[in-house]
Amino acid sequence: MAAELEGSKCLSGLLSGLAQDTFYGHPGITEELLRSQLYPEVSLEEFRPFLEKMKGILKSIASADMDFNQLEAFLTAQTKKQGGITSEQAAVISKFWKSHKTKIRESLMNQSCWDRGLRSLSWRVDGKSQSRHSAQIHTPVAIMELEIGKSGQVSSNFDQVPFVNYIFYYMLAIHSEQFILQSLFAEMIIGKDSAF
């Protein structure tokens, strides 16, 4: 079986299939499909451990976003490990990673982002000129406009409450800064002989 799993073209195809399934989210790439297309002479019972080993190696490389020095050290360790890979397999994996690293990294970054996010933010600071209570006149008020949606698409209707709550949570985290900003803005609005 070892000789049957050595072919560099078959291993390269297997790695591409695993990348399609694991990182690019293309449905329909099953272990039976990979075996029948790439290793038809190998039984499913023999193929399954090999597939899992290659999947684990590829996930380890991708999750660590290995540079080429790290990759070389990792693959060397895998060749010396009991039940590891051969040096020929290490060469195929190295070549595959060098040509697919950027695309896999971009795919992982896209998968880790929120489906919908903050498309634009605009803000301004106004001073109150009218109020029921005279103490609130000239109090700075921050006005924020958030546009939420998927980048590149027209805004769609969806539940914005969790996202807005998330924004407010982080605004509260900088609450201590608010008093400093209020006094600076008050000086800017009221004080003519301010240092600004």
mmCIF file of C-alpha atoms in Angstrom, residues 20-21 25-34:
data_model
loop_
_atom_site.group_PDB
_atom_site.id
_atom_site.type_symbol
_atom_site.label_atom_id
_atom_site.label_comp_id
_atom_site.label_asym_id
_atom_site.label_seq_id
_atom_site.Cartn_x
_atom_site.Cartn_y
_atom_site.Cartn_z
ATOM 1 C CA GLN A 20 -11.569 22.361 -1.428
ATOM 2 C CA ASP A 21 -13.517 20.565 1.290
ATOM 3 C CA GLY A 25 -16.324 24.978 1.542
ATOM 4 C CA HIS A 26 -17.068 23.144 -1.704
ATOM 5 C CA PRO A 27 -19.654 20.452 -0.993
ATOM 6 C CA GLY A 28 -19.551 16.999 -2.436
ATOM 7 C CA ILE A 29 -15.898 16.183 -1.823
ATOM 8 C CA THR A 30 -16.174 12.970 0.143
ATOM 9 C CA GLU A 31 -13.548 10.484 1.173
ATOM 10 C CA GLU A 32 -15.102 7.937 -1.184
ATOM 11 C CA LEU A 33 -14.838 10.385 -4.093
ATOM 12 C CA LEU A 34 -11.190 11.154 -3.296
#
